[in-house]
Coordinates of C-alpha atoms in Angstrom, one line a residue:
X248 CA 0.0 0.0 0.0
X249 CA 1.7 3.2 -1.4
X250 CA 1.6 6.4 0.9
X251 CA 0.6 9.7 -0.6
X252 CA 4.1 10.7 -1.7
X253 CA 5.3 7.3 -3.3
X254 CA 1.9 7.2 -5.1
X255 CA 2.7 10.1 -6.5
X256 CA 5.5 9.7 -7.6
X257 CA 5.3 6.5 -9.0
X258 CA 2.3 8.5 -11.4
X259 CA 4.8 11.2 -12.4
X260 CA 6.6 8.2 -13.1
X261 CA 4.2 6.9 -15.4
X262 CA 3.1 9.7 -17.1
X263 CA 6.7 10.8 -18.3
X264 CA 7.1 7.9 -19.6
X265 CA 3.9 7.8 -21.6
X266 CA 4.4 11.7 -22.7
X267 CA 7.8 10.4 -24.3
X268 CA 5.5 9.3 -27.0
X269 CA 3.9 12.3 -29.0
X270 CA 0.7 13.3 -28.7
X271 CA 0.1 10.6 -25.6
X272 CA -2.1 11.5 -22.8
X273 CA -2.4 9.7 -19.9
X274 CA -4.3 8.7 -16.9
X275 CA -3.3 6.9 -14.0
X276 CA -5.2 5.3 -11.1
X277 CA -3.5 3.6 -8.2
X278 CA -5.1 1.6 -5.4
X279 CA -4.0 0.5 -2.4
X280 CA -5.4 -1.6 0.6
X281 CA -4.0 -3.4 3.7
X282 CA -7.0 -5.8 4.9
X283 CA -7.8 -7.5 7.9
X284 CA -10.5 -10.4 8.4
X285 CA -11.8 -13.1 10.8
X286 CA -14.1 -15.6 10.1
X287 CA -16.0 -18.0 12.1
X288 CA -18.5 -20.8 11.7
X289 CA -19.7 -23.5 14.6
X290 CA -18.7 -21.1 17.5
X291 CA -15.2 -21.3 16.4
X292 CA -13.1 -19.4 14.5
X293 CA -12.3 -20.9 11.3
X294 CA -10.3 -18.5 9.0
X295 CA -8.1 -15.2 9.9
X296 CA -6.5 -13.2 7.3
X297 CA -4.2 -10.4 6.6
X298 CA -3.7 -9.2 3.0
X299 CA -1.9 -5.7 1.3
X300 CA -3.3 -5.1 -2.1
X301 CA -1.9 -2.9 -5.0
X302 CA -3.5 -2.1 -8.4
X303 CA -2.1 0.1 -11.0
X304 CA -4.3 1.2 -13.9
X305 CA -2.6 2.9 -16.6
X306 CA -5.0 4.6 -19.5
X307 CA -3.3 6.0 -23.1
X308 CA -5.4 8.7 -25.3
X309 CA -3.9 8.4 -28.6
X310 CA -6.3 10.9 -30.0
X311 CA -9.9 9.5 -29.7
X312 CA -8.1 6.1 -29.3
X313 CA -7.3 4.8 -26.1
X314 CA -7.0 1.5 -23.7
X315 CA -6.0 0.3 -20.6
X316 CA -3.7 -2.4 -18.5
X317 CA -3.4 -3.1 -14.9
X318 CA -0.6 -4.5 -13.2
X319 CA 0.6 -5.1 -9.6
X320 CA 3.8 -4.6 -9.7
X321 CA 6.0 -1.7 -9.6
X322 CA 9.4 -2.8 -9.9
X323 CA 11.2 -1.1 -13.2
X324 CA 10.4 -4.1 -15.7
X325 CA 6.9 -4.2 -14.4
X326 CA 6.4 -0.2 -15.1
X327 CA 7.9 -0.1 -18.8
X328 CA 6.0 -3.2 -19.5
X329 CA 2.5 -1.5 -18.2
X330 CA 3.5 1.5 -20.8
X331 CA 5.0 -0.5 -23.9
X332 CA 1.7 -2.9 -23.4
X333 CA -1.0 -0.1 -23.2
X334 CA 0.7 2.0 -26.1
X335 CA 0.4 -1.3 -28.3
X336 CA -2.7 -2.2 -27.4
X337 CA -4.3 2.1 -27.9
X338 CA -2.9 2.3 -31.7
X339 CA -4.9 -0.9 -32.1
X340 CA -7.9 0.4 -30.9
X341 CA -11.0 1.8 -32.6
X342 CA -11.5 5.2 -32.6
X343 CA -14.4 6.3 -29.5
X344 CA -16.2 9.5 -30.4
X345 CA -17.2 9.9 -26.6
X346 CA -13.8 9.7 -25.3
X347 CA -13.5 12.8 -23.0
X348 CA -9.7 14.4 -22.7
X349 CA -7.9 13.8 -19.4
X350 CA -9.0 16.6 -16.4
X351 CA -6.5 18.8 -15.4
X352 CA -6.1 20.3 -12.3
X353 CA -9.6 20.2 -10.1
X354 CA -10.5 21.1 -6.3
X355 CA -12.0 19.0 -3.8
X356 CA -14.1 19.3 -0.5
X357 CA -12.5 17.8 2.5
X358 CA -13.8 14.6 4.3
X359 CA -12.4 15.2 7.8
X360 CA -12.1 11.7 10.3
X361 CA -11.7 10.1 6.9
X362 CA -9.2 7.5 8.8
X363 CA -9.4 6.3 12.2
X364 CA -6.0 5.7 13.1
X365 CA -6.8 2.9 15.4
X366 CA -9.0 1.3 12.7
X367 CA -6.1 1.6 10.3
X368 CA -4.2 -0.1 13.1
X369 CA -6.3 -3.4 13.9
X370 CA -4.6 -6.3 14.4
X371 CA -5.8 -10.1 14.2
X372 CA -6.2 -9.9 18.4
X373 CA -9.0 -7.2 18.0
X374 CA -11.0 -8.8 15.7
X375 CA -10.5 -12.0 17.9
X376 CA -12.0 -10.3 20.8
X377 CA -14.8 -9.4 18.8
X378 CA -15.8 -12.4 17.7
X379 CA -15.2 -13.9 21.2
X380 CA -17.9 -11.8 22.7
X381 CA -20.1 -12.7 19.8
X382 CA -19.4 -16.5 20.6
X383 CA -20.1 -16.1 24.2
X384 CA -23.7 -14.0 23.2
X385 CA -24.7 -17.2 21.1
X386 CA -23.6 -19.6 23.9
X387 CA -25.4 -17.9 26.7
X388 CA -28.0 -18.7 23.8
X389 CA -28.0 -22.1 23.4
X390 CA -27.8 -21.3 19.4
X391 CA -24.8 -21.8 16.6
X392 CA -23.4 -18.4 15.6
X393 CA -21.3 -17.8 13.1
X394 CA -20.2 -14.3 11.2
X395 CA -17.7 -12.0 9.7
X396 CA -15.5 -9.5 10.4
X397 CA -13.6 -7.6 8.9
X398 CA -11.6 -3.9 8.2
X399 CA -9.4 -2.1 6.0
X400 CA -7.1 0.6 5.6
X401 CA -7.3 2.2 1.5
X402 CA -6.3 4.5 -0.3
X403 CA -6.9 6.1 -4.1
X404 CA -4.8 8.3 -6.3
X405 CA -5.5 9.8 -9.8
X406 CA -3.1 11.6 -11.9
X407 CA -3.4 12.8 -15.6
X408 CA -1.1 14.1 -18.1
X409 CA -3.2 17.3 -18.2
X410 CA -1.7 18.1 -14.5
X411 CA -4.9 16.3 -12.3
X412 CA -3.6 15.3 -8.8
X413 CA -6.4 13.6 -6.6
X414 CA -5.5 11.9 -3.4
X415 CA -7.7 10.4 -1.0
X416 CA -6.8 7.8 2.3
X417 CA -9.8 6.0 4.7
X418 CA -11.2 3.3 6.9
X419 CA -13.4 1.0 6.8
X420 CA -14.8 -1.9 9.0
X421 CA -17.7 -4.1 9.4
X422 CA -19.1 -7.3 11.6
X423 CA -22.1 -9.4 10.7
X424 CA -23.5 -12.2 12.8
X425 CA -25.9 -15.3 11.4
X426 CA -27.2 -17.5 14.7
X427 CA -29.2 -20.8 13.5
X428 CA -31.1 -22.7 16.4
X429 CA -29.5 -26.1 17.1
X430 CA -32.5 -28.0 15.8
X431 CA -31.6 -26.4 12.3
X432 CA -35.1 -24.3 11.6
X433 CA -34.4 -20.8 13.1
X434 CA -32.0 -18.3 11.4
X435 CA -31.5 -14.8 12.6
X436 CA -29.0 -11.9 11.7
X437 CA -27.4 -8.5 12.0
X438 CA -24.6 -6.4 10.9
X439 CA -23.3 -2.9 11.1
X440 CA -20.7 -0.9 9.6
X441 CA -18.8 1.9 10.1
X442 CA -14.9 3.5 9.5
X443 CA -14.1 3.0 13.0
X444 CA -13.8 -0.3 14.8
X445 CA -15.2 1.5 18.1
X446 CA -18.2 1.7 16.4
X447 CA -19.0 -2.0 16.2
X448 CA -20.7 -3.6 19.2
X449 CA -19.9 -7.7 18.7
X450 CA -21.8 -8.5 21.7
X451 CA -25.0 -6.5 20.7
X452 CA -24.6 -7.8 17.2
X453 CA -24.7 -10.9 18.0
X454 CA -27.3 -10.9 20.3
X455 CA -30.1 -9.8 18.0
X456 CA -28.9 -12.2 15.9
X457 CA -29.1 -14.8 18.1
X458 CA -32.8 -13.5 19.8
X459 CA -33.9 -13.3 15.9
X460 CA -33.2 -17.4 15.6
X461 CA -34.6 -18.4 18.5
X462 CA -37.7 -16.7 17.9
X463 CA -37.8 -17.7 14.0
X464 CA -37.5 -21.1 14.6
X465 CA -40.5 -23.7 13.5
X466 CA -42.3 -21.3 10.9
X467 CA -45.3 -21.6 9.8
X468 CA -46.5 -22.0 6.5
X469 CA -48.1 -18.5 5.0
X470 CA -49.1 -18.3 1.5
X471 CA -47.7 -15.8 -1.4
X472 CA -49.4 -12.7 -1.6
X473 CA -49.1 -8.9 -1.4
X474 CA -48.4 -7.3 1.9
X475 CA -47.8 -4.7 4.1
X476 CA -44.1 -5.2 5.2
X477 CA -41.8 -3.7 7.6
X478 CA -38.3 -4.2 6.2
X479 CA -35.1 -3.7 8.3
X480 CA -32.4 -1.9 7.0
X481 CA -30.2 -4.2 5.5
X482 CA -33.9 -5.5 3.1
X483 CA -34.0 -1.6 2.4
X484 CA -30.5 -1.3 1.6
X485 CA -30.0 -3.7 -0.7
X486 CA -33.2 -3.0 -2.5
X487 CA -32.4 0.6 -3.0
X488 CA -29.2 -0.7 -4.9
X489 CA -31.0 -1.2 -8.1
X490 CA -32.3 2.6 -7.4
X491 CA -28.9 4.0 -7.2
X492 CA -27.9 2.4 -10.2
X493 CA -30.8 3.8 -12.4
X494 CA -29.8 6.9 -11.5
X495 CA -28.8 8.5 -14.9
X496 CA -29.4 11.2 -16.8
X497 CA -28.1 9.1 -20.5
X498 CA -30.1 6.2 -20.1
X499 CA -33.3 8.5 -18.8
X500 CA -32.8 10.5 -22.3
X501 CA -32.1 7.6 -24.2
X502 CA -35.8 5.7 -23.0
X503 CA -33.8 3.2 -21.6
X504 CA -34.9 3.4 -17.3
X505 CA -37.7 4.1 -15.4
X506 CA -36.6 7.8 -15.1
X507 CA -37.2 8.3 -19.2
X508 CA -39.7 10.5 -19.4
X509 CA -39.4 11.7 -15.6
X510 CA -38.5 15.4 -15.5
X511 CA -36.7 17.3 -12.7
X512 CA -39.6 18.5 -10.7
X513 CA -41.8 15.4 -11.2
X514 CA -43.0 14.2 -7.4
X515 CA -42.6 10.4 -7.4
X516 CA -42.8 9.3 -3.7
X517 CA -44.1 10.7 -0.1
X518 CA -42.4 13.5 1.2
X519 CA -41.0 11.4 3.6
X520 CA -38.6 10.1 1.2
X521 CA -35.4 12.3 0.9
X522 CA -32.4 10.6 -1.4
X523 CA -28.8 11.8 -1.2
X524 CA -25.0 11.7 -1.8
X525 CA -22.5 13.4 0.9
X526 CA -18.7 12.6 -0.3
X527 CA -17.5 14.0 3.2
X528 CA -19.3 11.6 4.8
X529 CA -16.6 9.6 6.4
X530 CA -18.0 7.0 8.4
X531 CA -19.8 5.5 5.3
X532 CA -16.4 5.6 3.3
X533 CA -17.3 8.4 0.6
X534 CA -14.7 9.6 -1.5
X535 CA -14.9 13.2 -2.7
X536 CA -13.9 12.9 -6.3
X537 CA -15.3 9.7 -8.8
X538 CA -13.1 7.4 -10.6
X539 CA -12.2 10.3 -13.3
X540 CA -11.1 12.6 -10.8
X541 CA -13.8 14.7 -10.9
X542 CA -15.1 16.9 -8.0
X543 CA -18.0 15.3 -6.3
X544 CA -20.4 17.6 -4.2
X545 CA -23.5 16.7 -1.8
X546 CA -26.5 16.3 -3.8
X547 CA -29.9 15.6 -3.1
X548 CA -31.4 13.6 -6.0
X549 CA -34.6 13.1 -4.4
X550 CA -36.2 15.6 -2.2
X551 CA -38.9 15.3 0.0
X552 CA -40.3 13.0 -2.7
X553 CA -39.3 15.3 -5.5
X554 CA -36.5 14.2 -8.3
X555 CA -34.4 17.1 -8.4
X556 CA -31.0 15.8 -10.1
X557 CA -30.1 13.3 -12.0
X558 CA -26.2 12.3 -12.9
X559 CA -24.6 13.5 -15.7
X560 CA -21.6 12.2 -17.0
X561 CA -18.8 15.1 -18.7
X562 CA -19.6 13.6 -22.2
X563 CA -23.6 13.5 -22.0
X564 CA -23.4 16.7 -20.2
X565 CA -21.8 18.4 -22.6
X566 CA -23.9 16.9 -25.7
X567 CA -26.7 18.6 -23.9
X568 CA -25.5 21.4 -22.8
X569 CA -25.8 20.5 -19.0
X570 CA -23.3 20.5 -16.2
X571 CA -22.1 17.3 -15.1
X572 CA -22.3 15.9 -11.8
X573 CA -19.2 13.3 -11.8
X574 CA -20.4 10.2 -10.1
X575 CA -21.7 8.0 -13.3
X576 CA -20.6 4.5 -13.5
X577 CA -20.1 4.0 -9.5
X578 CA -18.0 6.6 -7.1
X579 CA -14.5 6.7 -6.3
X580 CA -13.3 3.0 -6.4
X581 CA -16.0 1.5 -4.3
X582 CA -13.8 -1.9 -4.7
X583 CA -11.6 -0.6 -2.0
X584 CA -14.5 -0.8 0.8
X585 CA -15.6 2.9 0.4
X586 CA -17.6 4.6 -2.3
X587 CA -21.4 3.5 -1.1
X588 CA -23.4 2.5 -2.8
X589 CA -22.4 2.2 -6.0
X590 CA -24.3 3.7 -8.9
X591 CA -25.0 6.6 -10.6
X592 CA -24.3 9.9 -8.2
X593 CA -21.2 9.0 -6.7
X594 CA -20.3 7.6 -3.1
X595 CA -21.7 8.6 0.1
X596 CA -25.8 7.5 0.3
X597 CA -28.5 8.4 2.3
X598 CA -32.0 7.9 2.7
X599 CA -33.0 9.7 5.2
X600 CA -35.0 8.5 8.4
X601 CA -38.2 9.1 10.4
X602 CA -38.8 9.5 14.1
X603 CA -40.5 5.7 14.4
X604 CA -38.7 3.2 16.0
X605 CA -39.1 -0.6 14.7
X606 CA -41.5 -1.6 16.9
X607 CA -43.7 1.4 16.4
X608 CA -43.8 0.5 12.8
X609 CA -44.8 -2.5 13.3
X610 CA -47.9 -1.6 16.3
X611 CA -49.3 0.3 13.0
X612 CA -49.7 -3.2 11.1
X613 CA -53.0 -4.7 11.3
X614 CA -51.9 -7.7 9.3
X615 CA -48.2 -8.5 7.7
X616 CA -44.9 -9.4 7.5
X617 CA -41.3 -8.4 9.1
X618 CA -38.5 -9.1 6.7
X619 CA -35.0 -8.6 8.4
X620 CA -32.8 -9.1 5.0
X621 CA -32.9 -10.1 1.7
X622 CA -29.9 -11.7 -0.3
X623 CA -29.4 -13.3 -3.6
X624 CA -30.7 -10.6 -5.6
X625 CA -31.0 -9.9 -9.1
X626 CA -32.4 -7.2 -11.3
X627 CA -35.4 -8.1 -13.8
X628 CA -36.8 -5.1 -15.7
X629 CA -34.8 -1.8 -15.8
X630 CA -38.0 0.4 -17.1
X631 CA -39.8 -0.5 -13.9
X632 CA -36.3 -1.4 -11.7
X633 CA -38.1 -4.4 -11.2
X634 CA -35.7 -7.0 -9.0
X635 CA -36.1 -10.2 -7.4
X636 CA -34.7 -12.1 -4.5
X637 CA -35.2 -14.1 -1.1
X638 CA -35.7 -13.5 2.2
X639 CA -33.6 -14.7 4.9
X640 CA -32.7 -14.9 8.1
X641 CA -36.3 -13.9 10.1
X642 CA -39.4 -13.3 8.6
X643 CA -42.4 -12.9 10.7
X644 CA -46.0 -12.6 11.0
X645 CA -47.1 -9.7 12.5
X646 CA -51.0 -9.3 13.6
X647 CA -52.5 -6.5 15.2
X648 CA -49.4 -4.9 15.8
X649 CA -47.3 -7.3 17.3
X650 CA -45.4 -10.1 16.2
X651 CA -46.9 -13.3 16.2
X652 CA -44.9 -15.8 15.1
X653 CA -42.2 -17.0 12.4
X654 CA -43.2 -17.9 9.0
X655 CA -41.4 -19.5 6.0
X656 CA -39.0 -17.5 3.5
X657 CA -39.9 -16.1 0.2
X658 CA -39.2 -15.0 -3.3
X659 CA -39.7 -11.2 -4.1
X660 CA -40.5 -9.9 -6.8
X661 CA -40.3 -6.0 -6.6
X662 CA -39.2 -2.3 -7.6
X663 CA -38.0 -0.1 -5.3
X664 CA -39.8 2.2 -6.4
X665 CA -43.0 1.1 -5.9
X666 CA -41.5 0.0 -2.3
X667 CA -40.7 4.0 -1.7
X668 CA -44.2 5.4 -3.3
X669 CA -46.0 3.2 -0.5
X670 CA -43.8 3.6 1.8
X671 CA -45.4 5.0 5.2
X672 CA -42.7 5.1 7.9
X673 CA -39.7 6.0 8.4
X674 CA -37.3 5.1 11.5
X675 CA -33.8 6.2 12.0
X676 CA -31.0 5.6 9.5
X677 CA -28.3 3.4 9.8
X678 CA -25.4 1.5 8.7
X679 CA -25.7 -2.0 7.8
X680 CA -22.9 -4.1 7.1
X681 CA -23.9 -6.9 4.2
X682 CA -26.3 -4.3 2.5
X683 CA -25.8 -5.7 -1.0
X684 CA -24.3 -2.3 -3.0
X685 CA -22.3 -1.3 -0.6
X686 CA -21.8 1.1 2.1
X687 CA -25.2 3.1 2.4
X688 CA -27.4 4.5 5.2
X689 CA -30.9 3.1 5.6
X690 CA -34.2 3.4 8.2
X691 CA -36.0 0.3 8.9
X692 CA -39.2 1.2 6.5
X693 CA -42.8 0.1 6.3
X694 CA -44.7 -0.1 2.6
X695 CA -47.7 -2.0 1.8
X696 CA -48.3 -4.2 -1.2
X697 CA -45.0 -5.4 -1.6
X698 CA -45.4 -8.6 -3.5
X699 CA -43.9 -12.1 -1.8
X700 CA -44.3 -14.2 -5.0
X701 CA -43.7 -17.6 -4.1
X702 CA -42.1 -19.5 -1.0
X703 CA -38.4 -20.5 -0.1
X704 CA -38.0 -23.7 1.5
X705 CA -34.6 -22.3 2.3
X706 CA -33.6 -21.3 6.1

């Protein structure tokens, strides 16, 4: 893992050597990482692991030709073979009409807190202790637990030809639990995530989890339908996913999402429901610039129900005479555990809470269903953001208000959208870790007609 003055140098590096062939530009992008996870399974530890990651992405403009090679090595031989390989390989290619020049030199807003030193610091005996008081939370429990944690230390540089210097170091962490009941039919689970370690209480993790599969075990059977749900925040999280990546101005022009036709101005949910980006946002790993270098600035893309921005990349933008946004094609290198969310709009999502808490969600159910996550998800139609997927991990029938008792898992069928338009509570936002789409903070929400399609034998 490069620090901020060996990374830059080794792009200087890079760049002069490219710029010895005329008319080359050149982009660089270099990653680095220094991981940390723990694994266990059975009330055991199973796994521990420790690994440094480098990636070094080297693009050549020859003209409107260009192309790209990686390489993780940055010994001499390895450097001159990066250049001689992507100069071959950008004469080769076809021309690209879109291809935008390389940014120069570009400003960006400060994420303070961005790294928690002691985060940045964790060693194998922390995350041990973690998972030891999660071991002795599903032991007091009479229940199997097993779980994940895990933490990283990253950083991200970009440097052009055209004199664009972005730099950007953080933290990240995260701890999920899964209990199952020891005669195999209950299943419960929780997570949360953060950029600091302190953050993360194992022994209140795990304890939810483990309360969750005690009281999910022996479900009974409830038929497919359409319900009123409450959905905890890792079901909302993962959901909104398929949102975030709609978001796009292109593919809105071009008919090809649900937001063609949508204009800026158009209400399309409660005003409840607030949508937005913050790349300060440290503790959910934003990044303050995308993967082009370009500035990223808080945006709200949907206000109190309201669309009021959609993401422009610098070539659509300027064939229609709009300013871009930065943020299209995911945020500032989400693959090194920050960026959130993924998508259109850059790193750093929110949807904003309510005041209700869980359970006061769920005294306003007459008749329903609790979902705590979903997993295995997969998009179906993107003019309606239509996705499927299954439960897991604690569904429950709720009846006049309270929970009544575990029932079996399901297959979803369902938009987000149509999840926020009948959405009716809100409760606070938060964190949680194994959100498929990354970092992003969520409420536990409640919507009606959200449509269970068919049932899961699964646990």
């Amino acid at each position: 893992m490069p620090t901020q003055p060996e990374a830059h140098r080794l792009i200087d590096r890079l760049i002069a050597l490219v710029r010895a062939t005329k008319g080359a530009d050149a982009i660089v992008i270099v990653r680095g990482a220094r991981e940390g996870n723990t694994r266990f399974a059975v009330n055991e530890i199973s796994s521990s692991g420790e690994v440094e990651r480098l990636s070094i992405a080297l693009t050549v403009q020859l003209g409107q030709r260009s192309a790209t090679a990686v390489t993780n090595q940055q010994d001499d031989r390895s450097i001159d073979e990066l250049v001689g390989r992507t100069l071959r390989m950008a004469r080769l290619a076809p021309e690209n009409a879109e291809q935008m020049p390389p940014l120069g030199h570009q400003t960006y807003l400060a994420v303070k807190n961005a790294t928690d030193p002691a985060t940045a610091r964790l060693t194998p005996d922390v995350r041990a202790k973690a998972v030891g008081a999660a071991l002795a939370a599903g032991e007091a429990a009479k229940v199997a637990m097993a779980g994940f944690v895990n933490h990283g230390n990253h950083n991200l540089a970009i440097g052009t030809s055209e004199g664009l210097w972005a730099y950007h170091s953080w933290t990240s962490c995260g701890m999920s639990c899964t209990a199952r009941t020891t005669d195999g039919t209950g299943s419960g689970w929780a997570g949360a995530g953060s950029n600091r370690m302190a953050d993360l209480d194992a022994a209140a993790l795990a304890k939810v989890a483990a309360a969750k599969a005690v009281e999910s075990a022996r479900p009974r059977k409830l038929d497919p339908g359409r319900y009123t749900v409450v959905l905890e925040p890792a079901a909302v999280g993962s959901l909104l996913a398929f949102f975030h990546n709609a978001l796009d101005a292109r593919r809105a022009d071009e008919g090809r999402s649900f937001f063609a036709g949508k204009k800026l101005g158009d209400k399309l949910f409660p005003e409840t429901i607030t949508m937005r980006t913050d790349p300060t946002d440290a503790t959910l790993g934003a990044i303050p610039f995308d993967i082009e270098g370009f500035p990223l600035a808080p945006t709200r893309w949907i206000d109190k129900g309201v669309l009021t921005a959609l993401p422009y990349s610098r070539y659509w933008a300027k064939k229609q005479g709009k300013q871009p946004t930065g943020g299209v094609g995911g945020g500032g290198g989400r693959g090194g555990g920050g960026g959130g969310g993924g998508g259109g709009g850059g790193s750093g999502w929110t949807l904003d809470g309510g005041p209700a808490t869980r359970d006061e969600l769920i005294k306003g159910v007459q008749r329903g269903v609790l979902i705590t996550r979903f997993f295995y998800l997969r998009a179906l139609d993107p003019q309606s953001i239509l996705a499927t997927g299954l439960t897991r991990d604690g569904v429950f029938w709720i009846e006049n208000g309270q929970i009544s008792h575990p029932v079996n898992n399901f297959r979803f069928n369902e938009s987000p959208v149509q999840m926020l338009a009948r959405c009716d509570g809100l409760g606070a936002a938060v964190i949680p870790s194994g959100a498929e789409g990354g970092a992003i903070r969520v409420p536990v929400l409640r919507t009606h007609e959200f449509n269970l399609a068919s049932t899961s034998e699964a646990i």
